[in-house]
Amino acid sequence: MINYKGKVAARRLYEEFGLSSSHDFEVEDLVHARDIIYEEKALPHSDGRIVFGKSKAMISINSEIQSAGRKRFTIAHELGHYEMHRGCKLPEDTPLTLDYFKHGSQEYEANEFATELLMPEHEFRSFVQDRAFSPDLLREIAAYFNTSITSSAFRYLQIGPHPLFLFYSRNRNLVYWKNSPNYYLTVKDIIRLPVPDDSVAMEFYAHQTIYSKEESAQEIVKSTWFETRGYDDNAPFYEYAIVTKNYNTVLSVVWED
Ligand SMILES: [Zn+2]
């Protein structure tokens, strides 16, 4: 069963504040409107957290976050916890809870909330329709919606028109993968094992290679990540590795033209 709680809570906020577009507000304003104490400070091991006190809640965001888009997504995620999980004891949020992989339904719901708040479905669909998929498009999405490339990639995977796979790895090992709805290819059985030797992700783990913007769509072959039968081994695919150096993680966006 699909869990729509996050999306519903975000739509409710749009209605309550009479907002019609993601460009109508700053997410900090919504935090203030809820009378939540907000602070930015150095958080050594996390991007953000929310703590519920007796009468007020406090959101802390890591002041070291460089990207404005990532900071905004993190604030929206914490606000989602406030809207849906008030009073619950929640873990600190790291890039591992701020992605879309399974970390319990509360993290999923907070990410869905942040996604719908910052990249509402109707606005997102009209922005991406008629644009070819590329790493540049993900950057344009992140700039337009003022959010992170990672969250743009997950949003695109959910509702974008071009089918994709996302492979999330940490310390060389594949943690999880996700595919666009109705796009099925057989992924190599390497969960918890090293990413493929000929993947762009491995180029980072083995040689710290990070490609420039212009070169971020690297050509690979279907058999890099997927099981293939002889005749289609060499079908060209592309991989865009989104690297988070500090956490030694790579989100590989993989697609076929
Ligand atoms: Zn969280």
PDB file of C-alpha atoms and ligand atoms in Angstrom:
ATOM      1  CA  MET A   1       0.000   0.000   0.000  1.00  0.00           C
ATOM      2  CA  ILE A   2       1.371   3.406  -0.903  1.00  0.00           C
ATOM      3  CA  ASN A   3       1.713   5.754   2.058  1.00  0.00           C
ATOM      4  CA  TYR A   4       0.327   9.194   1.112  1.00  0.00           C
ATOM      5  CA  LYS A   5       0.492  10.719   4.575  1.00  0.00           C
ATOM      6  CA  GLY A   6       3.422  13.032   3.760  1.00  0.00           C
ATOM      7  CA  LYS A   7       1.873  14.291   0.572  1.00  0.00           C
ATOM      8  CA  VAL A   8      -1.490  14.911   2.237  1.00  0.00           C
ATOM      9  CA  ALA A   9       0.140  16.828   5.102  1.00  0.00           C
ATOM     10  CA  ALA A  10       2.008  19.063   2.628  1.00  0.00           C
ATOM     11  CA  ARG A  11      -1.152  19.795   0.611  1.00  0.00           C
ATOM     12  CA  ARG A  12      -2.913  20.652   3.878  1.00  0.00           C
ATOM     13  CA  LEU A  13      -0.229  23.257   4.628  1.00  0.00           C
ATOM     14  CA  TYR A  14      -0.692  24.812   1.168  1.00  0.00           C
ATOM     15  CA  GLU A  15      -4.411  25.138   1.863  1.00  0.00           C
ATOM     16  CA  GLU A  16      -4.052  26.387   5.399  1.00  0.00           C
ATOM     17  CA  PHE A  17      -1.699  29.196   4.344  1.00  0.00           C
ATOM     18  CA  GLY A  18      -3.421  29.898   1.030  1.00  0.00           C
ATOM     19  CA  LEU A  19      -0.339  29.042  -1.019  1.00  0.00           C
ATOM     20  CA  SER A  20      -0.623  28.134  -4.666  1.00  0.00           C
ATOM     21  CA  SER A  21       2.977  27.616  -5.752  1.00  0.00           C
ATOM     22  CA  SER A  22       6.263  26.479  -4.273  1.00  0.00           C
ATOM     23  CA  HIS A  23       7.556  29.967  -5.040  1.00  0.00           C
ATOM     24  CA  ASP A  24       5.024  31.629  -2.744  1.00  0.00           C
ATOM     25  CA  PHE A  25       6.921  31.102   0.513  1.00  0.00           C
ATOM     26  CA  GLU A  26      10.200  30.547   2.287  1.00  0.00           C
ATOM     27  CA  VAL A  27      10.185  27.331   4.213  1.00  0.00           C
ATOM     28  CA  GLU A  28      11.601  29.180   7.252  1.00  0.00           C
ATOM     29  CA  ASP A  29       8.422  31.291   7.293  1.00  0.00           C
ATOM     30  CA  LEU A  30       6.334  28.165   7.757  1.00  0.00           C
ATOM     31  CA  VAL A  31       8.597  27.092  10.602  1.00  0.00           C
ATOM     32  CA  HIS A  32       8.068  30.487  12.271  1.00  0.00           C
ATOM     33  CA  ALA A  33       4.338  30.357  11.614  1.00  0.00           C
ATOM     34  CA  ARG A  34       4.237  27.105  13.608  1.00  0.00           C
ATOM     35  CA  ASP A  35       6.081  28.858  16.453  1.00  0.00           C
ATOM     36  CA  ILE A  36       8.932  26.371  16.256  1.00  0.00           C
ATOM     37  CA  ILE A  37      12.291  27.500  17.636  1.00  0.00           C
ATOM     38  CA  TYR A  38      14.816  27.431  14.826  1.00  0.00           C
ATOM     39  CA  GLU A  39      18.589  27.387  15.075  1.00  0.00           C
ATOM     40  CA  GLU A  40      21.566  26.707  12.858  1.00  0.00           C
ATOM     41  CA  LYS A  41      24.665  25.347  14.515  1.00  0.00           C
ATOM     42  CA  ALA A  42      27.447  22.862  13.935  1.00  0.00           C
ATOM     43  CA  LEU A  43      25.997  19.359  14.201  1.00  0.00           C
ATOM     44  CA  PRO A  44      28.922  17.015  13.817  1.00  0.00           C
ATOM     45  CA  HIS A  45      27.032  13.919  12.737  1.00  0.00           C
ATOM     46  CA  SER A  46      23.804  15.076  11.223  1.00  0.00           C
ATOM     47  CA  ASP A  47      22.121  17.473   8.815  1.00  0.00           C
ATOM     48  CA  GLY A  48      19.228  18.307  11.090  1.00  0.00           C
ATOM     49  CA  ARG A  49      16.956  17.255  13.905  1.00  0.00           C
ATOM     50  CA  ILE A  50      13.779  18.186  15.708  1.00  0.00           C
ATOM     51  CA  VAL A  51      13.240  17.908  19.433  1.00  0.00           C
ATOM     52  CA  PHE A  52       9.800  18.198  21.003  1.00  0.00           C
ATOM     53  CA  GLY A  53       9.718  20.054  24.308  1.00  0.00           C
ATOM     54  CA  LYS A  54       6.784  20.417  26.700  1.00  0.00           C
ATOM     55  CA  SER A  55       5.263  23.359  24.875  1.00  0.00           C
ATOM     56  CA  LYS A  56       7.516  24.076  21.915  1.00  0.00           C
ATOM     57  CA  ALA A  57       9.538  22.231  19.354  1.00  0.00           C
ATOM     58  CA  MET A  58      13.038  23.121  18.224  1.00  0.00           C
ATOM     59  CA  ILE A  59      14.556  22.454  14.819  1.00  0.00           C
ATOM     60  CA  SER A  60      18.343  22.482  14.548  1.00  0.00           C
ATOM     61  CA  ILE A  61      20.008  22.528  11.159  1.00  0.00           C
ATOM     62  CA  ASN A  62      23.688  21.906  10.589  1.00  0.00           C
ATOM     63  CA  SER A  63      25.295  25.261   9.811  1.00  0.00           C
ATOM     64  CA  GLU A  64      27.983  23.478   7.788  1.00  0.00           C
ATOM     65  CA  ILE A  65      25.567  22.490   5.017  1.00  0.00           C
ATOM     66  CA  GLN A  66      26.949  24.259   1.960  1.00  0.00           C
ATOM     67  CA  SER A  67      24.146  23.850  -0.521  1.00  0.00           C
ATOM     68  CA  ALA A  68      21.132  26.124  -0.031  1.00  0.00           C
ATOM     69  CA  GLY A  69      18.922  23.524  -1.700  1.00  0.00           C
ATOM     70  CA  ARG A  70      20.000  20.767   0.608  1.00  0.00           C
ATOM     71  CA  LYS A  71      19.484  22.989   3.634  1.00  0.00           C
ATOM     72  CA  ARG A  72      15.991  23.860   2.463  1.00  0.00           C
ATOM     73  CA  PHE A  73      15.097  20.208   1.919  1.00  0.00           C
ATOM     74  CA  THR A  74      16.362  19.380   5.413  1.00  0.00           C
ATOM     75  CA  ILE A  75      14.261  22.154   7.010  1.00  0.00           C
ATOM     76  CA  ALA A  76      11.211  20.926   5.086  1.00  0.00           C
ATOM     77  CA  HIS A  77      11.899  17.367   6.238  1.00  0.00           C
ATOM     78  CA  GLU A  78      12.036  18.484   9.904  1.00  0.00           C
ATOM     79  CA  LEU A  79       8.869  20.525   9.455  1.00  0.00           C
ATOM     80  CA  GLY A  80       7.275  17.337   8.120  1.00  0.00           C
ATOM     81  CA  HIS A  81       8.175  15.562  11.359  1.00  0.00           C
ATOM     82  CA  TYR A  82       6.513  18.422  13.236  1.00  0.00           C
ATOM     83  CA  GLU A  83       3.336  18.188  11.178  1.00  0.00           C
ATOM     84  CA  MET A  84       3.044  14.423  11.401  1.00  0.00           C
ATOM     85  CA  HIS A  85       5.092  13.032  14.272  1.00  0.00           C
ATOM     86  CA  ARG A  86       4.732  15.536  17.091  1.00  0.00           C
ATOM     87  CA  GLY A  87       5.758  14.018  20.392  1.00  0.00           C
ATOM     88  CA  CYS A  88       7.641  11.106  18.840  1.00  0.00           C
ATOM     89  CA  LYS A  89      11.260  10.474  19.616  1.00  0.00           C
ATOM     90  CA  LEU A  90      13.077  10.718  16.294  1.00  0.00           C
ATOM     91  CA  PRO A  91      16.645   9.993  15.298  1.00  0.00           C
ATOM     92  CA  GLU A  92      18.983  12.697  14.039  1.00  0.00           C
ATOM     93  CA  ASP A  93      18.721  13.128  10.293  1.00  0.00           C
ATOM     94  CA  THR A  94      21.740  12.303   8.185  1.00  0.00           C
ATOM     95  CA  PRO A  95      22.033  11.873   4.423  1.00  0.00           C
ATOM     96  CA  LEU A  96      20.977   8.295   5.127  1.00  0.00           C
ATOM     97  CA  THR A  97      17.591   9.276   6.549  1.00  0.00           C
ATOM     98  CA  LEU A  98      17.134  12.183   4.146  1.00  0.00           C
ATOM     99  CA  ASP A  99      17.123   9.942   1.104  1.00  0.00           C
ATOM    100  CA  TYR A 100      14.262   7.845  -0.089  1.00  0.00           C
ATOM    101  CA  PHE A 101      15.449   4.439   0.893  1.00  0.00           C
ATOM    102  CA  LYS A 102      13.789   2.494   3.627  1.00  0.00           C
ATOM    103  CA  HIS A 103      14.355   3.944   7.069  1.00  0.00           C
ATOM    104  CA  GLY A 104      10.994   3.369   8.643  1.00  0.00           C
ATOM    105  CA  SER A 105       7.787   5.042   7.706  1.00  0.00           C
ATOM    106  CA  GLN A 106       8.428   8.272   9.645  1.00  0.00           C
ATOM    107  CA  GLU A 107      11.472   9.086   7.525  1.00  0.00           C
ATOM    108  CA  TYR A 108       9.607   8.117   4.378  1.00  0.00           C
ATOM    109  CA  GLU A 109       6.692  10.338   5.363  1.00  0.00           C
ATOM    110  CA  ALA A 110       8.927  13.308   6.200  1.00  0.00           C
ATOM    111  CA  ASN A 111      10.679  12.975   2.826  1.00  0.00           C
ATOM    112  CA  GLU A 112       7.360  12.725   1.001  1.00  0.00           C
ATOM    113  CA  PHE A 113       6.211  15.815   2.854  1.00  0.00           C
ATOM    114  CA  ALA A 114       9.351  17.785   1.932  1.00  0.00           C
ATOM    115  CA  THR A 115       9.113  16.617  -1.681  1.00  0.00           C
ATOM    116  CA  GLU A 116       5.515  17.661  -2.131  1.00  0.00           C
ATOM    117  CA  LEU A 117       6.062  20.931  -0.253  1.00  0.00           C
ATOM    118  CA  LEU A 118       9.096  21.964  -2.328  1.00  0.00           C
ATOM    119  CA  MET A 119       8.301  20.223  -5.640  1.00  0.00           C
ATOM    120  CA  PRO A 120       4.498  19.957  -5.837  1.00  0.00           C
ATOM    121  CA  GLU A 121       3.431  17.244  -8.223  1.00  0.00           C
ATOM    122  CA  HIS A 122       1.579  19.451 -10.726  1.00  0.00           C
ATOM    123  CA  GLU A 123       4.359  22.057 -10.836  1.00  0.00           C
ATOM    124  CA  PHE A 124       7.003  19.389 -11.233  1.00  0.00           C
ATOM    125  CA  ARG A 125       5.169  17.622 -14.045  1.00  0.00           C
ATOM    126  CA  SER A 126       4.724  20.799 -16.036  1.00  0.00           C
ATOM    127  CA  PHE A 127       8.368  21.761 -15.501  1.00  0.00           C
ATOM    128  CA  VAL A 128       9.810  18.472 -16.810  1.00  0.00           C
ATOM    129  CA  GLN A 129       7.413  17.670 -19.618  1.00  0.00           C
ATOM    130  CA  ASP A 130       8.937  18.207 -23.056  1.00  0.00           C
ATOM    131  CA  ARG A 131      12.478  18.386 -21.647  1.00  0.00           C
ATOM    132  CA  ALA A 132      14.924  15.592 -22.430  1.00  0.00           C
ATOM    133  CA  PHE A 133      16.370  13.818 -19.426  1.00  0.00           C
ATOM    134  CA  SER A 134      19.984  14.677 -18.550  1.00  0.00           C
ATOM    135  CA  PRO A 135      22.094  15.616 -15.526  1.00  0.00           C
ATOM    136  CA  ASP A 136      21.589  19.228 -16.593  1.00  0.00           C
ATOM    137  CA  LEU A 137      17.858  18.788 -16.271  1.00  0.00           C
ATOM    138  CA  LEU A 138      18.327  17.591 -12.674  1.00  0.00           C
ATOM    139  CA  ARG A 139      20.408  20.706 -12.007  1.00  0.00           C
ATOM    140  CA  GLU A 140      17.730  22.904 -13.592  1.00  0.00           C
ATOM    141  CA  ILE A 141      15.072  21.242 -11.430  1.00  0.00           C
ATOM    142  CA  ALA A 142      17.167  21.784  -8.288  1.00  0.00           C
ATOM    143  CA  ALA A 143      17.712  25.441  -9.216  1.00  0.00           C
ATOM    144  CA  TYR A 144      14.091  26.134 -10.144  1.00  0.00           C
ATOM    145  CA  PHE A 145      12.638  24.491  -7.037  1.00  0.00           C
ATOM    146  CA  ASN A 146      15.588  25.533  -4.875  1.00  0.00           C
ATOM    147  CA  THR A 147      16.205  22.029  -3.591  1.00  0.00           C
ATOM    148  CA  SER A 148      18.976  19.445  -3.781  1.00  0.00           C
ATOM    149  CA  ILE A 149      20.065  17.478  -6.844  1.00  0.00           C
ATOM    150  CA  THR A 150      19.513  14.271  -4.874  1.00  0.00           C
ATOM    151  CA  SER A 151      15.921  15.100  -3.980  1.00  0.00           C
ATOM    152  CA  SER A 152      15.345  16.235  -7.581  1.00  0.00           C
ATOM    153  CA  ALA A 153      16.579  12.859  -8.809  1.00  0.00           C
ATOM    154  CA  PHE A 154      14.234  10.999  -6.457  1.00  0.00           C
ATOM    155  CA  ARG A 155      11.310  13.200  -7.479  1.00  0.00           C
ATOM    156  CA  TYR A 156      12.109  12.629 -11.145  1.00  0.00           C
ATOM    157  CA  LEU A 157      12.259   8.887 -10.579  1.00  0.00           C
ATOM    158  CA  GLN A 158       8.790   8.973  -8.983  1.00  0.00           C
ATOM    159  CA  ILE A 159       6.917  11.052 -11.546  1.00  0.00           C
ATOM    160  CA  GLY A 160       9.255  12.102 -14.368  1.00  0.00           C
ATOM    161  CA  PRO A 161       8.520  10.834 -17.899  1.00  0.00           C
ATOM    162  CA  HIS A 162      11.916   9.236 -18.675  1.00  0.00           C
ATOM    163  CA  PRO A 163      12.526   5.876 -16.949  1.00  0.00           C
ATOM    164  CA  LEU A 164      15.496   5.712 -14.572  1.00  0.00           C
ATOM    165  CA  PHE A 165      17.221   3.563 -12.030  1.00  0.00           C
ATOM    166  CA  LEU A 166      18.887   4.956  -8.900  1.00  0.00           C
ATOM    167  CA  PHE A 167      21.645   3.032  -7.138  1.00  0.00           C
ATOM    168  CA  TYR A 168      22.716   4.227  -3.731  1.00  0.00           C
ATOM    169  CA  SER A 169      26.088   3.034  -2.455  1.00  0.00           C
ATOM    170  CA  ARG A 170      28.221   3.769   0.574  1.00  0.00           C
ATOM    171  CA  ASN A 171      31.826   2.801   1.228  1.00  0.00           C
ATOM    172  CA  ARG A 172      31.834   0.968  -2.133  1.00  0.00           C
ATOM    173  CA  ASN A 173      28.864  -1.245  -1.325  1.00  0.00           C
ATOM    174  CA  LEU A 174      25.450  -1.066  -2.909  1.00  0.00           C
ATOM    175  CA  VAL A 175      22.920  -0.217  -0.200  1.00  0.00           C
ATOM    176  CA  TYR A 176      19.729  -0.066  -2.236  1.00  0.00           C
ATOM    177  CA  TRP A 177      18.306   0.590  -5.665  1.00  0.00           C
ATOM    178  CA  LYS A 178      15.032   1.955  -6.997  1.00  0.00           C
ATOM    179  CA  ASN A 179      13.406   2.000 -10.428  1.00  0.00           C
ATOM    180  CA  SER A 180      10.836   4.243 -12.071  1.00  0.00           C
ATOM    181  CA  PRO A 181       7.321   2.789 -11.903  1.00  0.00           C
ATOM    182  CA  ASN A 182       6.730   0.231 -14.671  1.00  0.00           C
ATOM    183  CA  TYR A 183      10.384   0.138 -15.739  1.00  0.00           C
ATOM    184  CA  TYR A 184      11.776  -3.281 -15.052  1.00  0.00           C
ATOM    185  CA  LEU A 185      15.290  -4.505 -15.700  1.00  0.00           C
ATOM    186  CA  THR A 186      16.991  -7.265 -13.753  1.00  0.00           C
ATOM    187  CA  VAL A 187      19.558  -5.641 -11.477  1.00  0.00           C
ATOM    188  CA  LYS A 188      22.675  -7.646 -10.633  1.00  0.00           C
ATOM    189  CA  ASP A 189      22.379  -9.267  -7.236  1.00  0.00           C
ATOM    190  CA  ILE A 190      24.941  -7.132  -5.418  1.00  0.00           C
ATOM    191  CA  ILE A 191      23.108  -5.622  -2.439  1.00  0.00           C
ATOM    192  CA  ARG A 192      25.691  -5.122   0.346  1.00  0.00           C
ATOM    193  CA  LEU A 193      28.432  -6.035  -2.147  1.00  0.00           C
ATOM    194  CA  PRO A 194      30.819  -3.705  -4.000  1.00  0.00           C
ATOM    195  CA  VAL A 195      29.411  -1.701  -6.902  1.00  0.00           C
ATOM    196  CA  PRO A 196      30.425  -3.014 -10.362  1.00  0.00           C
ATOM    197  CA  ASP A 197      34.070  -2.522 -11.345  1.00  0.00           C
ATOM    198  CA  ASP A 198      33.094  -0.723 -14.561  1.00  0.00           C
ATOM    199  CA  SER A 199      30.590   1.649 -12.909  1.00  0.00           C
ATOM    200  CA  VAL A 200      31.156   5.375 -12.511  1.00  0.00           C
ATOM    201  CA  ALA A 201      30.463   4.902  -8.795  1.00  0.00           C
ATOM    202  CA  MET A 202      33.495   2.609  -8.568  1.00  0.00           C
ATOM    203  CA  GLU A 203      35.638   5.190 -10.350  1.00  0.00           C
ATOM    204  CA  PHE A 204      34.947   7.438  -7.382  1.00  0.00           C
ATOM    205  CA  TYR A 205      35.547   4.785  -4.713  1.00  0.00           C
ATOM    206  CA  ALA A 206      38.715   3.463  -6.346  1.00  0.00           C
ATOM    207  CA  HIS A 207      40.251   6.660  -7.769  1.00  0.00           C
ATOM    208  CA  GLN A 208      38.221   9.564  -6.266  1.00  0.00           C
ATOM    209  CA  THR A 209      37.176  10.504  -9.806  1.00  0.00           C
ATOM    210  CA  ILE A 210      34.465  13.144  -9.919  1.00  0.00           C
ATOM    211  CA  TYR A 211      33.463  14.279 -13.400  1.00  0.00           C
ATOM    212  CA  SER A 212      32.889  17.896 -14.330  1.00  0.00           C
ATOM    213  CA  LYS A 213      29.397  19.160 -15.088  1.00  0.00           C
ATOM    214  CA  GLU A 214      29.992  18.860 -18.821  1.00  0.00           C
ATOM    215  CA  GLU A 215      31.059  15.237 -18.486  1.00  0.00           C
ATOM    216  CA  SER A 216      28.608  14.092 -15.857  1.00  0.00           C
ATOM    217  CA  ALA A 217      26.672  11.785 -18.209  1.00  0.00           C
ATOM    218  CA  GLN A 218      29.198   8.962 -18.567  1.00  0.00           C
ATOM    219  CA  GLU A 219      28.537   6.223 -21.070  1.00  0.00           C
ATOM    220  CA  ILE A 220      28.423   2.719 -19.598  1.00  0.00           C
ATOM    221  CA  VAL A 221      26.801  -0.466 -20.895  1.00  0.00           C
ATOM    222  CA  LYS A 222      23.663  -2.212 -19.814  1.00  0.00           C
ATOM    223  CA  SER A 223      25.660  -5.086 -18.323  1.00  0.00           C
ATOM    224  CA  THR A 224      27.400  -2.716 -15.892  1.00  0.00           C
ATOM    225  CA  TRP A 225      24.423  -2.735 -13.524  1.00  0.00           C
ATOM    226  CA  PHE A 226      21.969  -5.190 -15.076  1.00  0.00           C
ATOM    227  CA  GLU A 227      21.798  -8.856 -15.950  1.00  0.00           C
ATOM    228  CA  THR A 228      21.933  -9.221 -19.705  1.00  0.00           C
ATOM    229  CA  ARG A 229      21.701 -11.961 -22.267  1.00  0.00           C
ATOM    230  CA  GLY A 230      24.383 -12.199 -24.913  1.00  0.00           C
ATOM    231  CA  TYR A 231      22.691 -10.176 -27.633  1.00  0.00           C
ATOM    232  CA  ASP A 232      22.042  -6.993 -25.666  1.00  0.00           C
ATOM    233  CA  ASP A 233      25.233  -6.888 -23.618  1.00  0.00           C
ATOM    234  CA  ASN A 234      26.513  -3.756 -25.224  1.00  0.00           C
ATOM    235  CA  ALA A 235      23.438  -1.587 -25.206  1.00  0.00           C
ATOM    236  CA  PRO A 236      24.695   1.876 -24.249  1.00  0.00           C
ATOM    237  CA  PHE A 237      23.470   3.282 -20.937  1.00  0.00           C
ATOM    238  CA  TYR A 238      24.471   6.380 -19.015  1.00  0.00           C
ATOM    239  CA  GLU A 239      25.470   6.878 -15.404  1.00  0.00           C
ATOM    240  CA  TYR A 240      25.592  10.154 -13.527  1.00  0.00           C
ATOM    241  CA  ALA A 241      27.309   9.723 -10.157  1.00  0.00           C
ATOM    242  CA  ILE A 242      26.150  12.199  -7.510  1.00  0.00           C
ATOM    243  CA  VAL A 243      28.924  12.028  -4.942  1.00  0.00           C
ATOM    244  CA  THR A 244      28.738  13.073  -1.296  1.00  0.00           C
ATOM    245  CA  LYS A 245      32.381  13.040  -0.357  1.00  0.00           C
ATOM    246  CA  ASN A 246      32.016  13.598   3.387  1.00  0.00           C
ATOM    247  CA  TYR A 247      29.861  10.516   3.802  1.00  0.00           C
ATOM    248  CA  ASN A 248      31.603   8.485   1.083  1.00  0.00           C
ATOM    249  CA  THR A 249      28.341   7.855  -0.733  1.00  0.00           C
ATOM    250  CA  VAL A 250      27.328   7.849  -4.378  1.00  0.00           C
ATOM    251  CA  LEU A 251      23.868   8.100  -5.833  1.00  0.00           C
ATOM    252  CA  SER A 252      24.142   6.716  -9.369  1.00  0.00           C
ATOM    253  CA  VAL A 253      21.453   7.828 -11.781  1.00  0.00           C
ATOM    254  CA  VAL A 254      21.306   5.289 -14.612  1.00  0.00           C
ATOM    255  CA  TRP A 255      19.272   5.638 -17.797  1.00  0.00           C
ATOM    256  CA  GLU A 256      19.016   4.690 -21.419  1.00  0.00           C
ATOM    257  CA  ASP A 257      18.550   7.327 -24.117  1.00  0.00           C
TER     258      ASP A 257
HETATM  259 ZN    ZN B   1      13.869  12.584   9.729  1.00  0.00          ZN
END
